[in-house]
């Protein structure tokens, strides 16, 4: 049994398509949604796929044929503390408390608490947080 974590980005017209259902039914994959977010313009979903390696490959190929944008999910974050201006934007959007200030206003990143939702990456005005692959 193989596993792969991916980020899928859908256009607005694709939002009502039964994408995960098709992955389960047509490619015999187990899908675990790690995070999903829908805006008026697009949807973004972090997904863990489990199944036979060739089925995962075929499933991803099929997603791309449906014009879904597929990226590997980051393995972690790199937080550049020298660039940080302590604005708090990342801590405000972090759903798990993985990014928090301590008592002396130093930003801490607790990797164990991070679910890689990536909400903090676009929130940072100085691009101090980047995905690690
Ligand atoms: S990726 Fe998500 S969970 Fe992880 S630190 Fe950023 S906002 Fe928090
Ligand atoms: S959003 Fe960026 S600059 Fe602001 S506290 Fe977080 S890492 Fe620092």
PDB file of C-alpha atoms and ligand atoms in Angstrom:
ATOM      1  CA  UNK A   1       0.000   0.000   0.000  1.00  0.00           C
ATOM      2  CA  UNK A   2       1.451   3.358  -1.066  1.00  0.00           C
ATOM      3  CA  UNK A   3       0.560   6.823   0.196  1.00  0.00           C
ATOM      4  CA  UNK A   4       0.902  10.232  -1.376  1.00  0.00           C
ATOM      5  CA  UNK A   5      -0.101  13.654  -0.065  1.00  0.00           C
ATOM      6  CA  UNK A   6      -1.158  16.194  -2.658  1.00  0.00           C
ATOM      7  CA  UNK A   7      -2.700  19.640  -2.887  1.00  0.00           C
ATOM      8  CA  UNK A   8      -5.506  19.981  -5.429  1.00  0.00           C
ATOM      9  CA  UNK A   9      -6.638  23.331  -6.779  1.00  0.00           C
ATOM     10  CA  UNK A  10     -10.013  23.521  -8.534  1.00  0.00           C
ATOM     11  CA  UNK A  11     -11.504  26.266 -10.620  1.00  0.00           C
ATOM     12  CA  UNK A  12     -14.934  27.598  -9.729  1.00  0.00           C
ATOM     13  CA  UNK A  13     -16.708  25.526 -12.409  1.00  0.00           C
ATOM     14  CA  UNK A  14     -15.193  22.318 -10.983  1.00  0.00           C
ATOM     15  CA  UNK A  15     -16.361  22.809  -7.399  1.00  0.00           C
ATOM     16  CA  UNK A  16     -19.497  20.689  -7.726  1.00  0.00           C
ATOM     17  CA  UNK A  17     -17.691  17.786  -9.444  1.00  0.00           C
ATOM     18  CA  UNK A  18     -17.507  14.499  -7.440  1.00  0.00           C
ATOM     19  CA  UNK A  19     -13.718  14.388  -7.654  1.00  0.00           C
ATOM     20  CA  UNK A  20     -12.921  12.435  -4.478  1.00  0.00           C
ATOM     21  CA  UNK A  21     -15.786  10.025  -5.149  1.00  0.00           C
ATOM     22  CA  UNK A  22     -14.289   9.223  -8.564  1.00  0.00           C
ATOM     23  CA  UNK A  23     -10.856   8.636  -7.016  1.00  0.00           C
ATOM     24  CA  UNK A  24     -12.403   6.108  -4.632  1.00  0.00           C
ATOM     25  CA  UNK A  25     -14.707   4.417  -7.123  1.00  0.00           C
ATOM     26  CA  UNK A  26     -12.603   4.381 -10.306  1.00  0.00           C
ATOM     27  CA  UNK A  27      -9.098   4.030  -8.846  1.00  0.00           C
ATOM     28  CA  UNK A  28      -9.790   2.116  -5.630  1.00  0.00           C
ATOM     29  CA  UNK A  29      -8.073   4.769  -3.527  1.00  0.00           C
ATOM     30  CA  UNK A  30      -8.672   5.718   0.084  1.00  0.00           C
ATOM     31  CA  UNK A  31      -8.912   9.503   0.322  1.00  0.00           C
ATOM     32  CA  UNK A  32      -8.274  11.381   3.540  1.00  0.00           C
ATOM     33  CA  UNK A  33      -9.047  15.090   3.311  1.00  0.00           C
ATOM     34  CA  UNK A  34      -6.499  16.900   5.474  1.00  0.00           C
ATOM     35  CA  UNK A  35      -7.749  20.394   4.765  1.00  0.00           C
ATOM     36  CA  UNK A  36     -10.141  22.078   2.370  1.00  0.00           C
ATOM     37  CA  UNK A  37     -10.880  25.688   1.618  1.00  0.00           C
ATOM     38  CA  UNK A  38     -13.291  27.208  -0.883  1.00  0.00           C
ATOM     39  CA  UNK A  39     -13.245  30.842  -1.969  1.00  0.00           C
ATOM     40  CA  UNK A  40     -15.616  32.463  -4.486  1.00  0.00           C
ATOM     41  CA  UNK A  41     -13.020  31.812  -7.216  1.00  0.00           C
ATOM     42  CA  UNK A  42     -11.444  28.464  -6.436  1.00  0.00           C
ATOM     43  CA  UNK A  43     -11.193  25.486  -4.108  1.00  0.00           C
ATOM     44  CA  UNK A  44      -8.062  24.067  -2.553  1.00  0.00           C
ATOM     45  CA  UNK A  45      -7.828  20.703  -0.864  1.00  0.00           C
ATOM     46  CA  UNK A  46      -4.971  18.854   0.831  1.00  0.00           C
ATOM     47  CA  UNK A  47      -5.529  15.165   0.372  1.00  0.00           C
ATOM     48  CA  UNK A  48      -3.804  11.956   1.402  1.00  0.00           C
ATOM     49  CA  UNK A  49      -4.219   9.184  -1.166  1.00  0.00           C
ATOM     50  CA  UNK A  50      -3.652   5.537  -0.196  1.00  0.00           C
ATOM     51  CA  UNK A  51      -3.741   2.536  -2.487  1.00  0.00           C
ATOM     52  CA  UNK A  52      -1.686   0.653  -5.032  1.00  0.00           C
ATOM     53  CA  UNK A  53       1.117   2.793  -6.431  1.00  0.00           C
ATOM     54  CA  UNK A  54      -0.092   2.427 -10.023  1.00  0.00           C
ATOM     55  CA  UNK A  55      -3.627   3.387  -8.956  1.00  0.00           C
ATOM     56  CA  UNK A  56      -2.340   6.551  -7.285  1.00  0.00           C
ATOM     57  CA  UNK A  57      -0.407   7.404 -10.456  1.00  0.00           C
ATOM     58  CA  UNK A  58      -3.478   6.761 -12.603  1.00  0.00           C
ATOM     59  CA  UNK A  59      -5.688   8.762 -10.248  1.00  0.00           C
ATOM     60  CA  UNK A  60      -3.349  11.751 -10.383  1.00  0.00           C
ATOM     61  CA  UNK A  61      -3.127  11.467 -14.174  1.00  0.00           C
ATOM     62  CA  UNK A  62      -6.933  11.481 -14.320  1.00  0.00           C
ATOM     63  CA  UNK A  63      -7.096  14.561 -12.048  1.00  0.00           C
ATOM     64  CA  UNK A  64      -4.756  16.433 -14.388  1.00  0.00           C
ATOM     65  CA  UNK A  65      -6.885  15.399 -17.359  1.00  0.00           C
ATOM     66  CA  UNK A  66      -9.830  17.016 -15.533  1.00  0.00           C
ATOM     67  CA  UNK A  67      -7.748  20.247 -15.384  1.00  0.00           C
ATOM     68  CA  UNK A  68      -7.323  19.974 -11.621  1.00  0.00           C
ATOM     69  CA  UNK A  69      -3.957  21.456 -10.614  1.00  0.00           C
ATOM     70  CA  UNK A  70      -2.019  18.892  -8.555  1.00  0.00           C
ATOM     71  CA  UNK A  71       1.044  19.606  -6.428  1.00  0.00           C
ATOM     72  CA  UNK A  72       2.825  17.438  -3.868  1.00  0.00           C
ATOM     73  CA  UNK A  73       1.935  18.546  -0.340  1.00  0.00           C
ATOM     74  CA  UNK A  74       4.809  20.290   1.397  1.00  0.00           C
ATOM     75  CA  UNK A  75       6.656  18.236   3.997  1.00  0.00           C
ATOM     76  CA  UNK A  76       7.034  21.186   6.318  1.00  0.00           C
ATOM     77  CA  UNK A  77       7.563  24.905   6.588  1.00  0.00           C
ATOM     78  CA  UNK A  78      10.647  27.020   6.720  1.00  0.00           C
ATOM     79  CA  UNK A  79      10.175  30.057   8.986  1.00  0.00           C
ATOM     80  CA  UNK A  80      12.828  32.729   8.419  1.00  0.00           C
ATOM     81  CA  UNK A  81      12.902  34.435  11.814  1.00  0.00           C
ATOM     82  CA  UNK A  82      15.421  37.092  10.693  1.00  0.00           C
ATOM     83  CA  UNK A  83      12.903  38.369   8.141  1.00  0.00           C
ATOM     84  CA  UNK A  84       9.938  38.291  10.546  1.00  0.00           C
ATOM     85  CA  UNK A  85       8.560  41.680  11.565  1.00  0.00           C
ATOM     86  CA  UNK A  86       6.346  40.260  14.355  1.00  0.00           C
ATOM     87  CA  UNK A  87       3.129  41.396  12.729  1.00  0.00           C
ATOM     88  CA  UNK A  88       1.115  38.392  13.976  1.00  0.00           C
ATOM     89  CA  UNK A  89      -0.667  37.781  10.669  1.00  0.00           C
ATOM     90  CA  UNK A  90       0.418  34.133  10.588  1.00  0.00           C
ATOM     91  CA  UNK A  91      -0.602  33.423  14.183  1.00  0.00           C
ATOM     92  CA  UNK A  92      -4.037  34.900  13.458  1.00  0.00           C
ATOM     93  CA  UNK A  93      -4.741  32.436  10.632  1.00  0.00           C
ATOM     94  CA  UNK A  94      -3.060  29.341  12.072  1.00  0.00           C
ATOM     95  CA  UNK A  95      -5.864  26.937  13.089  1.00  0.00           C
ATOM     96  CA  UNK A  96      -3.775  24.725  15.369  1.00  0.00           C
ATOM     97  CA  UNK A  97      -1.557  27.106  17.327  1.00  0.00           C
ATOM     98  CA  UNK A  98       1.558  25.789  15.564  1.00  0.00           C
ATOM     99  CA  UNK A  99       2.650  29.401  15.092  1.00  0.00           C
ATOM    100  CA  UNK A 100       2.521  31.429  18.303  1.00  0.00           C
ATOM    101  CA  UNK A 101       4.403  34.189  20.041  1.00  0.00           C
ATOM    102  CA  UNK A 102       6.015  33.402  23.342  1.00  0.00           C
ATOM    103  CA  UNK A 103       6.170  35.767  26.326  1.00  0.00           C
ATOM    104  CA  UNK A 104       9.058  37.832  24.920  1.00  0.00           C
ATOM    105  CA  UNK A 105       7.254  38.237  21.567  1.00  0.00           C
ATOM    106  CA  UNK A 106       9.398  35.720  19.722  1.00  0.00           C
ATOM    107  CA  UNK A 107       7.613  33.741  17.027  1.00  0.00           C
ATOM    108  CA  UNK A 108       7.696  29.980  17.585  1.00  0.00           C
ATOM    109  CA  UNK A 109       6.856  27.320  15.029  1.00  0.00           C
ATOM    110  CA  UNK A 110       5.904  23.929  16.489  1.00  0.00           C
ATOM    111  CA  UNK A 111       6.187  21.488  13.631  1.00  0.00           C
ATOM    112  CA  UNK A 112       4.341  18.714  15.507  1.00  0.00           C
ATOM    113  CA  UNK A 113       1.197  20.832  15.675  1.00  0.00           C
ATOM    114  CA  UNK A 114       1.299  21.909  12.025  1.00  0.00           C
ATOM    115  CA  UNK A 115      -1.224  20.263   9.672  1.00  0.00           C
ATOM    116  CA  UNK A 116       0.351  21.936   6.599  1.00  0.00           C
ATOM    117  CA  UNK A 117      -2.811  23.796   5.693  1.00  0.00           C
ATOM    118  CA  UNK A 118      -0.500  26.566   4.351  1.00  0.00           C
ATOM    119  CA  UNK A 119      -2.825  29.360   5.482  1.00  0.00           C
ATOM    120  CA  UNK A 120       0.170  31.157   6.985  1.00  0.00           C
ATOM    121  CA  UNK A 121       2.229  31.268   3.765  1.00  0.00           C
ATOM    122  CA  UNK A 122       0.191  33.885   1.855  1.00  0.00           C
ATOM    123  CA  UNK A 123      -0.645  35.676   5.133  1.00  0.00           C
ATOM    124  CA  UNK A 124       2.965  36.723   5.761  1.00  0.00           C
ATOM    125  CA  UNK A 125       3.604  40.189   4.298  1.00  0.00           C
ATOM    126  CA  UNK A 126       7.381  39.697   4.092  1.00  0.00           C
ATOM    127  CA  UNK A 127       7.346  36.102   2.800  1.00  0.00           C
ATOM    128  CA  UNK A 128       9.172  34.830   5.864  1.00  0.00           C
ATOM    129  CA  UNK A 129       7.259  31.525   5.705  1.00  0.00           C
ATOM    130  CA  UNK A 130       7.830  29.166   2.801  1.00  0.00           C
ATOM    131  CA  UNK A 131       6.765  25.625   2.004  1.00  0.00           C
ATOM    132  CA  UNK A 132       9.454  22.971   2.328  1.00  0.00           C
ATOM    133  CA  UNK A 133       9.234  20.087  -0.152  1.00  0.00           C
TER     134      UNK A 133
HETATM  135  S1  LIG B   1       0.637  25.531   7.719  1.00  0.00           S
HETATM  136 FE1  LIG B   1      -1.337  25.847   8.788  1.00  0.00          FE
HETATM  137  S2  LIG B   1      -1.144  24.687  10.692  1.00  0.00           S
HETATM  138 FE2  LIG B   1       0.929  24.904   9.854  1.00  0.00          FE
HETATM  139  S3  LIG B   1       1.761  26.717  10.839  1.00  0.00           S
HETATM  140 FE3  LIG B   1       0.850  27.406   8.897  1.00  0.00          FE
HETATM  141  S4  LIG B   1      -1.251  28.001   9.412  1.00  0.00           S
HETATM  142 FE4  LIG B   1      -0.457  26.768  11.129  1.00  0.00          FE
HETATM  143  S1  LIG B   2       3.202  36.814   9.233  1.00  0.00           S
HETATM  144 FE1  LIG B   2       5.397  36.798   8.717  1.00  0.00          FE
HETATM  145  S2  LIG B   2       6.192  38.721   9.531  1.00  0.00           S
HETATM  146 FE2  LIG B   2       4.176  38.382  10.494  1.00  0.00          FE
HETATM  147  S3  LIG B   2       4.646  37.298  12.437  1.00  0.00           S
HETATM  148 FE3  LIG B   2       4.258  35.720  10.897  1.00  0.00          FE
HETATM  149  S4  LIG B   2       6.299  35.212  10.040  1.00  0.00           S
HETATM  150 FE4  LIG B   2       6.485  37.155  11.130  1.00  0.00          FE
END
